[in-house]
Amino acid sequence: MFNPVRSNVRFPELEEQVLKFWDSREIYEKSLQARANAEKFVFYEGPPTANGLPHPGHCLTRAMKDLFPRYKTMRGFRCERKGGWDTHGLPVEVEVCKELGIHSKEEIEDFGVEPFIHRCMESVFRYTREWENLTKRLGFWIHLEDAYVTYHQSYVESVWWSLKTLFDRGLLFQGHKIVWWWAQGGTALSSGEVGQGYRTVDDPSVYVRFPLLDDAGEESDTDLLVWTTTPWTLPSNQFAAVHSDLDYAVVRDEELGRKLIVATALVEQIAGKAKRELTVESTLKGSELVGRRYRPPFDYYYKDQGQTQGELIAGGKQHVAWRVLAADFVTIDSGTGLVHEAPAFGEVDHDLLMSEQTRFQAGEGPHLICAVGPDGKFTQQASDFADRWVKEADKDICRNLRERGLLFLQEQYRHEYPFCWRADQDPLIQYPRKSWFIRTTAFKDSMLANNAKINWLPEHIREGRFGNFLEANVDWALSRERYWGTPLPIWRCQETGKMEAIGSYEELLAKPGVSGLEAWEQSKERHPNISEHLKVHKPYVDEITYDSPYAPGAHMRRVPDVIDCWYDSGAMPFAQWGYPHTGKEQFADQFPADFISEALDQTRGWFYSQLAISTLLFGDQSQDDPQRGTLKTEYPHPYRTCIVLGLMNTEWYESPDGERYLTEDECRAKHADKYTKRVGKMSKQLRNYPEPNQIFDKYGADALRWFFFANQPPWTSIVYSERSIKEVIPEFMLRLWNVYNFFVEYARIDNFNPAEELGANEAELGSYQLDGNQLVCGATARNWEDRNELDRWIISELNRTAAGVVAKMDAYENFNAAALLKEFLDALSNWYVRRSRDRFWSNEESQEKCDAYWTLYECLLTTAKLIAPFTPFIAEELWQNLACAPFGQRTRESVHLCDYPTGNTSLVDNELSERMALVREIVSLGRAARMNASLKVRQPLSEIDVVLADRTHLDWLREQDGLIRQELNVKAIDYPRAADDYISYTVTPNFPRLGPRLGKQLPQVKKALADADPATLLKQLEAAGKFVLATDGGEVELNSEDVQVRLNAREGWAAAQGSGMVVVLNTELNPELIAEGHARDIIRAVQDHRKELKLEYTDRIHVGLVTDTEEIRDAVEQFRDYIMQETLALRIDFESIENTEPTTVKIAGSDVTISIQVAVEAG
RNA sequence: GGGCGCGUAGCUCAGUUGGUUAGAGCGCAUCCCUGAUAAGGAUGAGGUCCCAAGUUCGAAUCUUGGCGCGCCCA
């Protein structure tokens, strides 16, 4: 039997109980065990960082990550969910530095790398508890106990293996990376740090002549006029860049007696600035300049290398430097349209050098020129300025150029320039650092091919953001000159500089002459509780050296760098298993993922790192080598479907003085209407969003989940709004709860016990899933086709919904799936239950009543399963009471151990849906008409007329009179054919049908139809099924399908019109109807009073009525039986009942005093 | 500056392949129902579908350009 249901449910409390239930019964584990041998559905957890508190954005990702695995599990798949933690990287170091009150690498070194690393490791799991609580409270089922952790030894070794593989294949190499460099501090700054230090400054802006060389290598009479705001980079000049498509002018400068080349569009501007006359002699395209040689302003490098040529891959030779190159980044926004290129001091400039190098055979191309040392001072090579700080040398460089006549023009240039955020007098410079790269560019096409196979949601990510990013791929700058990260597993011979990669700790220890292990051993003695995992980290691993195979007596020592932590996370598909050192089987089983989901900011992060690593490691079949342990797979991209979540904003309310409130009510209470609603980024500082835990405590996890799943497609930018989350409760949760409550209430009264009716003998323990096919076996359950229209209709809707939800969910469209569920719940609550109440109320046992119970029971059980992946808590509550309470161990222990309903499409009746929609429209229009005529529903009316444009379903509708009459409280319904008195018609073309057939003739037909007399057309249609219309373009024959007939109510009637019908009320009242109206008023008043007195639904009563009005007494006499039946009254007397609390109501304008006494059951 | 996305009711958002009366929820107004009851429901007001041009018999939908916003990159 069912347990009583609280009507004033508190969802958060309920959820806590459900959590305890899941825990104690190990439901999650059981859901996995049940699918142990099933087909797999692979999910990857993109590892979050646990050194910060989880925020609402994480709730969204975690909710999405829970929805589909739960769904797939119920659909019969085995979906393992291994947790993971991202533990390395700069953010951790920054956090620790904050605690220690230090900034620079120097200070870290002073503090000591070893204690620093220990601190980092401790910091990593600072908020683990919060993360675990949130994960659990949200109902996210995932194994956090055996989560992969990126700093663990097995994980690090797996990463090492992959890097060794890349190194051995020549894909991991050293090069230069241009970084923002703090020369005084000797360190690079992250982009975040750089962003903090921008200031407006004036820098010199110089226009310099680069004399062009003729074919013989001699100076010509023409100069490139080149612009730069960093004169100090001129000694390191390597190229000049133009844009191929731009127009350039050769201008004569009489004063100089030479010709200059500048962008045509800028001639006037430059002439104006220089106050000189520049006469255009000819013009040419940028592309015509490409390849021309020039003499650079300083000859520190030119004097040795000016004539050097290199072998081109395409054949032939070319000078390696001081040529004009084409570059897309050249613009005419400022300067001259010609750009000085010093690849050492700019990222795009360096990229240009790199692409230039690829044109030459290995080693033959240009090398990076850099006349500046890491201390920011010129090297000896730039002899005139050696040992000078570059920024201070700007002036002297300009003077030098002016003296040599190369400086055409100099001015001041005001712009934003970054300074060091911890030494704000120190300007940063862009500077090349030796860095390790992965040659991803060589795999661009493979990555694009793999990308094409990914099912991106939303789709535009593939060609758009992600595709474009791949198209613009540059080699992955892997190394970081930091401390807390996976150490780069490369050891270098101190003698020869030759290097080799190491694939595991064991491999390292097996090297000849290994030493330096004592650093770790000693540390362990000092810190007995230290994690074993740390031994593969800095500083311990740095101490390990071994004999060089390249030079006798020399040692191999590790390069000091650690790697980009994005590589860690991208290696997760194999590293989570420790592959290939361990976990080969798991990896083979769990690769690639069927489904991943993270927010948009991961496009360049985890989405890319996974794809890149996977493509490089596993993509190239020719490189496949079982010895090395690579995996042969025909499907080398790491995830099949990826839902890219939108970024999350929040809303809050702000008073005029800038005070922030999270809810509107709160703000209005203090500031009346003087406040504004704000929508924007979530900010920890502003505290402009409610913490997830507050939401859980106030509304529950289901509400939050449903808000995420059902309010918008997940890839839109979501506004995290307490108001919207709150709205979920009445809209979805309570509506469902009320239906559930309604059912249980009456099932208990009527002793509806499905478990008794379904034979126990054939049931093995736990076998009942209570789907429709099982439920129709109930002793009093009839087959669906024998039940009434309403029952068949809701069963049809139920199965249609289930089939629809499955289709949407299989396509990963949770939003559309949720919309179907909402729609069904609306149909169930606002039509099925509403129209079936009589059957539940009736006292006698009847088959109709049993049908109602079985139908609603099936709907609720199936709904519980359908919503289980979305709102797992309320689904469980429903299941526990509706299934487990009566069936005990004969049914599934949890709704999450059930199979997902897929819908029995043979029970879907489209015609019935169409018909029921008609009924609902008639009712809706009837209500509208009543509203217009101010006739409340309690007042019965004698008749309504329903005029239909399409009478196809007329016979059926007549059979459903009861539904409509009851809902609209009318005595009769007529469906008049001719109703010209209160209806007019318009006939319009059926556009979708006629458009393709008539094309340009359509407007004429439309006009002809509008001009014709609709009544005549309709008569013709009725008689012949078609009519002929004369238009300017000839005659057109139209049949009833070609046109649409619309009905309009004429003025002066109590009527309402819909798209294909008009409902007209007969507003005439006779004394009998009025009396019945009074009777219903009285019933309502009695029921109201029952409620006030908190009577049980089943209590029988005595009613006392006191009134002066004859009319009301007559009405009571006339409808005495009706009133008694409706109110469960045994007697109605026209006198007050003693010892009761009477109530007085107005009926028909006069007072009626009602008293109620509970009747003692006779017998 | 480039790429991507988005502009639909007061708010938050839907809108299938172009089809002629553009929808939902909330809010607001009016009201109904009440044996689901500290619920439920109906009706209504509210829209130049950002602007402009084009394609088309027909455009919220397709194309182009502009304006505005967001994100990423520079």
mmCIF file of N, CA and C in Angstrom, chain A residues 457-541:
data_model
loop_
_atom_site.group_PDB
_atom_site.id
_atom_site.type_symbol
_atom_site.label_atom_id
_atom_site.label_comp_id
_atom_site.label_asym_id
_atom_site.label_seq_id
_atom_site.Cartn_x
_atom_site.Cartn_y
_atom_site.Cartn_z
ATOM 1 N N LEU A 457 28.143 19.862 -30.437
ATOM 2 C CA LEU A 457 26.891 20.537 -30.118
ATOM 3 C C LEU A 457 27.229 21.797 -29.346
ATOM 4 N N PRO A 458 26.943 22.942 -29.866
ATOM 5 C CA PRO A 458 26.304 23.221 -31.146
ATOM 6 C C PRO A 458 27.256 22.947 -32.310
ATOM 7 N N GLU A 459 26.666 22.703 -33.446
ATOM 8 C CA GLU A 459 27.418 22.258 -34.600
ATOM 9 C C GLU A 459 28.472 23.262 -35.078
ATOM 10 N N HIS A 460 28.169 24.543 -34.917
ATOM 11 C CA HIS A 460 29.048 25.544 -35.527
ATOM 12 C C HIS A 460 30.447 25.573 -34.924
ATOM 13 N N ILE A 461 30.630 24.903 -33.786
ATOM 14 C CA ILE A 461 31.954 24.855 -33.178
ATOM 15 C C ILE A 461 32.947 24.181 -34.140
ATOM 16 N N ARG A 462 32.470 23.145 -34.822
ATOM 17 C CA ARG A 462 33.357 22.357 -35.675
ATOM 18 C C ARG A 462 34.003 23.209 -36.756
ATOM 19 N N GLU A 463 33.181 23.902 -37.526
ATOM 20 C CA GLU A 463 33.740 24.724 -38.601
ATOM 21 C C GLU A 463 34.176 26.079 -38.054
ATOM 22 N N GLY A 464 33.492 26.519 -37.031
ATOM 23 C CA GLY A 464 33.736 27.858 -36.504
ATOM 24 C C GLY A 464 34.908 27.908 -35.558
ATOM 25 N N ARG A 465 34.590 28.116 -34.324
ATOM 26 C CA ARG A 465 35.611 28.418 -33.338
ATOM 27 C C ARG A 465 36.734 27.381 -33.297
ATOM 28 N N PHE A 466 36.349 26.105 -33.261
ATOM 29 C CA PHE A 466 37.389 25.080 -33.123
ATOM 30 C C PHE A 466 38.112 24.856 -34.457
ATOM 31 N N GLY A 467 37.332 24.781 -35.536
ATOM 32 C CA GLY A 467 37.928 24.569 -36.857
ATOM 33 C C GLY A 467 38.913 25.677 -37.209
ATOM 34 N N ASN A 468 38.499 26.912 -36.960
ATOM 35 C CA ASN A 468 39.380 28.040 -37.258
ATOM 36 C C ASN A 468 40.644 28.001 -36.424
ATOM 37 N N PHE A 469 40.452 27.595 -35.179
ATOM 38 C CA PHE A 469 41.606 27.504 -34.287
ATOM 39 C C PHE A 469 42.594 26.470 -34.824
ATOM 40 N N LEU A 470 42.076 25.347 -35.294
ATOM 41 C CA LEU A 470 42.968 24.318 -35.841
ATOM 42 C C LEU A 470 43.643 24.801 -37.125
ATOM 43 N N GLU A 471 42.880 25.508 -37.947
ATOM 44 C CA GLU A 471 43.449 26.032 -39.192
ATOM 45 C C GLU A 471 44.652 26.923 -38.902
ATOM 46 N N ALA A 472 44.552 27.688 -37.820
ATOM 47 C CA ALA A 472 45.616 28.629 -37.483
ATOM 48 C C ALA A 472 46.628 27.992 -36.536
ATOM 49 N N ASN A 473 46.719 26.668 -36.586
ATOM 50 C CA ASN A 473 47.548 25.960 -35.613
ATOM 51 C C ASN A 473 49.017 26.380 -35.669
ATOM 52 N N VAL A 474 49.566 26.559 -34.488
ATOM 53 C CA VAL A 474 51.014 26.755 -34.371
ATOM 54 C C VAL A 474 51.532 25.654 -33.451
ATOM 55 N N ASP A 475 52.817 25.403 -33.533
ATOM 56 C CA ASP A 475 53.383 24.352 -32.704
ATOM 57 C C ASP A 475 53.103 24.639 -31.225
ATOM 58 N N TRP A 476 52.837 23.600 -30.503
ATOM 59 C CA TRP A 476 52.426 23.708 -29.094
ATOM 60 C C TRP A 476 53.653 24.008 -28.227
ATOM 61 N N ALA A 477 53.659 25.180 -27.645
ATOM 62 C CA ALA A 477 54.752 25.533 -26.732
ATOM 63 C C ALA A 477 54.518 24.800 -25.414
ATOM 64 N N LEU A 478 55.274 23.758 -25.198
ATOM 65 C CA LEU A 478 54.965 22.806 -24.132
ATOM 66 C C LEU A 478 55.601 23.156 -22.795
ATOM 67 N N SER A 479 56.807 23.685 -22.826
ATOM 68 C CA SER A 479 57.556 23.782 -21.566
ATOM 69 C C SER A 479 57.222 25.049 -20.801
ATOM 70 N N ARG A 480 57.406 24.961 -19.506
ATOM 71 C CA ARG A 480 57.205 26.097 -18.612
ATOM 72 C C ARG A 480 58.417 26.156 -17.692
ATOM 73 N N GLU A 481 58.961 27.341 -17.518
ATOM 74 C CA GLU A 481 60.101 27.480 -16.598
ATOM 75 C C GLU A 481 59.558 27.689 -15.196
ATOM 76 N N ARG A 482 58.828 26.648 -14.715
ATOM 77 C CA ARG A 482 58.193 26.745 -13.411
ATOM 78 C C ARG A 482 58.555 25.522 -12.561
ATOM 79 N N TYR A 483 57.755 25.286 -11.508
ATOM 80 C CA TYR A 483 58.145 24.271 -10.518
ATOM 81 C C TYR A 483 57.141 23.138 -10.373
ATOM 82 N N TRP A 484 55.839 23.522 -10.264
ATOM 83 C CA TRP A 484 54.819 22.524 -9.921
ATOM 84 C C TRP A 484 54.123 22.062 -11.212
ATOM 85 N N GLY A 485 54.676 21.005 -11.783
ATOM 86 C CA GLY A 485 54.109 20.477 -13.014
ATOM 87 C C GLY A 485 54.793 19.164 -13.325
ATOM 88 N N THR A 486 54.284 18.505 -14.354
ATOM 89 C CA THR A 486 54.938 17.275 -14.772
ATOM 90 C C THR A 486 56.313 17.627 -15.328
ATOM 91 N N PRO A 487 57.386 17.069 -14.748
ATOM 92 C CA PRO A 487 58.715 17.398 -15.251
ATOM 93 C C PRO A 487 58.888 16.903 -16.690
ATOM 94 N N LEU A 488 59.492 17.720 -17.497
ATOM 95 C CA LEU A 488 59.778 17.307 -18.866
ATOM 96 C C LEU A 488 60.808 16.175 -18.812
ATOM 97 N N PRO A 489 60.508 15.004 -19.349
ATOM 98 C CA PRO A 489 61.370 13.834 -19.116
ATOM 99 C C PRO A 489 62.516 13.755 -20.119
ATOM 100 N N ILE A 490 63.270 14.830 -20.194
ATOM 101 C CA ILE A 490 64.382 14.848 -21.146
ATOM 102 C C ILE A 490 65.678 15.052 -20.380
ATOM 103 N N TRP A 491 66.638 14.152 -20.629
ATOM 104 C CA TRP A 491 67.945 14.254 -19.981
ATOM 105 C C TRP A 491 68.974 14.626 -21.055
ATOM 106 N N ARG A 492 69.853 15.529 -20.664
ATOM 107 C CA ARG A 492 70.808 16.062 -21.628
ATOM 108 C C ARG A 492 72.241 15.725 -21.192
ATOM 109 N N CYS A 493 73.041 15.366 -22.166
ATOM 110 C CA CYS A 493 74.454 15.089 -21.898
ATOM 111 C C CYS A 493 75.171 16.402 -21.653
ATOM 112 N N GLN A 494 75.829 16.469 -20.507
ATOM 113 C CA GLN A 494 76.451 17.733 -20.133
ATOM 114 C C GLN A 494 77.666 18.034 -20.993
ATOM 115 N N GLU A 495 78.136 17.016 -21.660
ATOM 116 C CA GLU A 495 79.320 17.181 -22.497
ATOM 117 C C GLU A 495 78.928 17.571 -23.929
ATOM 118 N N THR A 496 78.073 16.755 -24.513
ATOM 119 C CA THR A 496 77.759 16.919 -25.935
ATOM 120 C C THR A 496 76.461 17.656 -26.185
ATOM 121 N N GLY A 497 75.629 17.794 -25.166
ATOM 122 C CA GLY A 497 74.340 18.437 -25.372
ATOM 123 C C GLY A 497 73.310 17.517 -25.993
ATOM 124 N N LYS A 498 73.692 16.269 -26.271
ATOM 125 C CA LYS A 498 72.726 15.343 -26.856
ATOM 126 C C LYS A 498 71.704 14.944 -25.810
ATOM 127 N N MET A 499 70.504 14.663 -26.295
ATOM 128 C CA MET A 499 69.414 14.435 -25.354
ATOM 129 C C MET A 499 68.691 13.123 -25.612
ATOM 130 N N GLU A 500 68.079 12.617 -24.555
ATOM 131 C CA GLU A 500 67.170 11.500 -24.746
ATOM 132 C C GLU A 500 66.001 11.623 -23.770
ATOM 133 N N ALA A 501 64.904 10.971 -24.152
ATOM 134 C CA ALA A 501 63.692 11.049 -23.336
ATOM 135 C C ALA A 501 63.537 9.768 -22.541
ATOM 136 N N ILE A 502 62.925 9.896 -21.370
ATOM 137 C CA ILE A 502 62.725 8.768 -20.465
ATOM 138 C C ILE A 502 61.225 8.521 -20.336
ATOM 139 N N GLY A 503 60.846 7.246 -20.408
ATOM 140 C CA GLY A 503 59.416 6.927 -20.442
ATOM 141 C C GLY A 503 58.823 6.495 -19.123
ATOM 142 N N SER A 504 59.658 6.257 -18.108
ATOM 143 C CA SER A 504 59.106 5.876 -16.806
ATOM 144 C C SER A 504 60.197 6.001 -15.755
ATOM 145 N N TYR A 505 59.767 5.995 -14.501
ATOM 146 C CA TYR A 505 60.712 6.094 -13.393
ATOM 147 C C TYR A 505 61.618 4.868 -13.383
ATOM 148 N N GLU A 506 61.014 3.738 -13.642
ATOM 149 C CA GLU A 506 61.760 2.491 -13.661
ATOM 150 C C GLU A 506 62.859 2.528 -14.708
ATOM 151 N N GLU A 507 62.485 3.031 -15.880
ATOM 152 C CA GLU A 507 63.450 3.151 -16.972
ATOM 153 C C GLU A 507 64.611 4.045 -16.554
ATOM 154 N N LEU A 508 64.300 5.074 -15.826
ATOM 155 C CA LEU A 508 65.321 6.004 -15.364
ATOM 156 C C LEU A 508 66.285 5.310 -14.403
ATOM 157 N N LEU A 509 65.678 4.555 -13.458
ATOM 158 C CA LEU A 509 66.512 3.903 -12.456
ATOM 159 C C LEU A 509 67.392 2.809 -13.073
ATOM 160 N N ALA A 510 66.964 2.297 -14.220
ATOM 161 C CA ALA A 510 67.720 1.226 -14.854
ATOM 162 C C ALA A 510 68.903 1.749 -15.661
ATOM 163 N N LYS A 511 69.042 3.051 -15.737
ATOM 164 C CA LYS A 511 70.148 3.626 -16.513
ATOM 165 C C LYS A 511 71.476 3.359 -15.811
ATOM 166 N N PRO A 512 72.541 3.263 -16.584
ATOM 167 C CA PRO A 512 73.848 3.007 -15.963
ATOM 168 C C PRO A 512 74.309 4.206 -15.141
ATOM 169 N N GLY A 513 74.875 3.911 -14.010
ATOM 170 C CA GLY A 513 75.491 4.960 -13.188
ATOM 171 C C GLY A 513 74.503 5.951 -12.608
ATOM 172 N N VAL A 514 73.287 5.490 -12.308
ATOM 173 C CA VAL A 514 72.291 6.411 -11.752
ATOM 174 C C VAL A 514 72.743 6.925 -10.401
ATOM 175 N N SER A 515 72.591 8.206 -10.195
ATOM 176 C CA SER A 515 72.867 8.745 -8.873
ATOM 177 C C SER A 515 71.935 9.911 -8.593
ATOM 178 N N GLY A 516 71.940 10.364 -7.369
ATOM 179 C CA GLY A 516 71.093 11.492 -6.992
ATOM 180 C C GLY A 516 69.790 11.072 -6.359
ATOM 181 N N LEU A 517 69.627 9.750 -6.153
ATOM 182 C CA LEU A 517 68.389 9.288 -5.542
ATOM 183 C C LEU A 517 68.297 9.671 -4.073
ATOM 184 N N GLU A 518 69.432 10.002 -3.500
ATOM 185 C CA GLU A 518 69.441 10.268 -2.064
ATOM 186 C C GLU A 518 68.636 11.519 -1.714
ATOM 187 N N ALA A 519 68.467 12.416 -2.676
ATOM 188 C CA ALA A 519 67.678 13.621 -2.377
ATOM 189 C C ALA A 519 66.277 13.214 -1.930
ATOM 190 N N TRP A 520 65.705 12.288 -2.637
ATOM 191 C CA TRP A 520 64.375 11.799 -2.287
ATOM 192 C C TRP A 520 64.407 11.009 -0.992
ATOM 193 N N GLU A 521 65.396 10.121 -0.856
ATOM 194 C CA GLU A 521 65.488 9.287 0.342
ATOM 195 C C GLU A 521 65.608 10.146 1.603
ATOM 196 N N GLN A 522 66.438 11.158 1.502
ATOM 197 C CA GLN A 522 66.642 12.010 2.684
ATOM 198 C C GLN A 522 65.371 12.784 3.009
ATOM 199 N N SER A 523 64.728 13.237 1.967
ATOM 200 C CA SER A 523 63.504 13.992 2.192
ATOM 201 C C SER A 523 62.471 13.116 2.896
ATOM 202 N N LYS A 524 62.427 11.858 2.512
ATOM 203 C CA LYS A 524 61.467 10.952 3.121
ATOM 204 C C LYS A 524 61.770 10.732 4.591
ATOM 205 N N GLU A 525 63.052 10.752 4.914
ATOM 206 C CA GLU A 525 63.415 10.608 6.328
ATOM 207 C C GLU A 525 62.980 11.829 7.127
ATOM 208 N N ARG A 526 63.144 12.982 6.491
ATOM 209 C CA ARG A 526 62.757 14.219 7.176
ATOM 210 C C ARG A 526 61.238 14.350 7.266
ATOM 211 N N HIS A 527 60.551 13.907 6.213
ATOM 212 C CA HIS A 527 59.085 14.032 6.176
ATOM 213 C C HIS A 527 58.499 12.651 5.948
ATOM 214 N N PRO A 528 58.335 11.877 7.023
ATOM 215 C CA PRO A 528 57.912 10.480 6.858
ATOM 216 C C PRO A 528 56.545 10.361 6.173
ATOM 217 N N ASN A 529 55.714 11.397 6.265
ATOM 218 C CA ASN A 529 54.372 11.284 5.689
ATOM 219 C C ASN A 529 54.270 11.790 4.258
ATOM 220 N N ILE A 530 55.401 12.117 3.701
ATOM 221 C CA ILE A 530 55.413 12.696 2.369
ATOM 222 C C ILE A 530 54.837 11.707 1.351
ATOM 223 N N SER A 531 54.119 12.238 0.387
ATOM 224 C CA SER A 531 53.506 11.376 -0.629
ATOM 225 C C SER A 531 54.567 10.786 -1.553
ATOM 226 N N GLU A 532 54.458 9.484 -1.776
ATOM 227 C CA GLU A 532 55.383 8.781 -2.679
ATOM 228 C C GLU A 532 55.384 9.393 -4.066
ATOM 229 N N HIS A 533 54.211 9.947 -4.432
ATOM 230 C CA HIS A 533 54.071 10.473 -5.791
ATOM 231 C C HIS A 533 55.061 11.591 -6.085
ATOM 232 N N LEU A 534 55.535 12.239 -5.005
ATOM 233 C CA LEU A 534 56.388 13.406 -5.220
ATOM 234 C C LEU A 534 57.748 13.058 -5.788
ATOM 235 N N LYS A 535 58.106 11.782 -5.716
ATOM 236 C CA LYS A 535 59.475 11.463 -6.142
ATOM 237 C C LYS A 535 59.699 11.676 -7.630
ATOM 238 N N VAL A 536 58.607 11.738 -8.415
ATOM 239 C CA VAL A 536 58.788 12.024 -9.837
ATOM 240 C C VAL A 536 58.698 13.520 -10.126
ATOM 241 N N HIS A 537 58.701 14.322 -9.086
ATOM 242 C CA HIS A 537 58.569 15.771 -9.274
ATOM 243 C C HIS A 537 59.873 16.495 -8.974
ATOM 244 N N LYS A 538 59.888 17.775 -9.332
ATOM 245 C CA LYS A 538 60.951 18.650 -8.879
ATOM 246 C C LYS A 538 60.845 18.750 -7.360
ATOM 247 N N PRO A 539 61.895 18.929 -6.625
ATOM 248 C CA PRO A 539 63.267 19.014 -7.116
ATOM 249 C C PRO A 539 63.955 17.639 -7.188
ATOM 250 N N TYR A 540 63.256 16.588 -6.690
ATOM 251 C CA TYR A 540 63.927 15.288 -6.526
ATOM 252 C C TYR A 540 64.405 14.718 -7.857
ATOM 253 N N VAL A 541 63.514 14.775 -8.851
ATOM 254 C CA VAL A 541 63.850 14.145 -10.116
ATOM 255 C C VAL A 541 64.994 14.884 -10.807
#
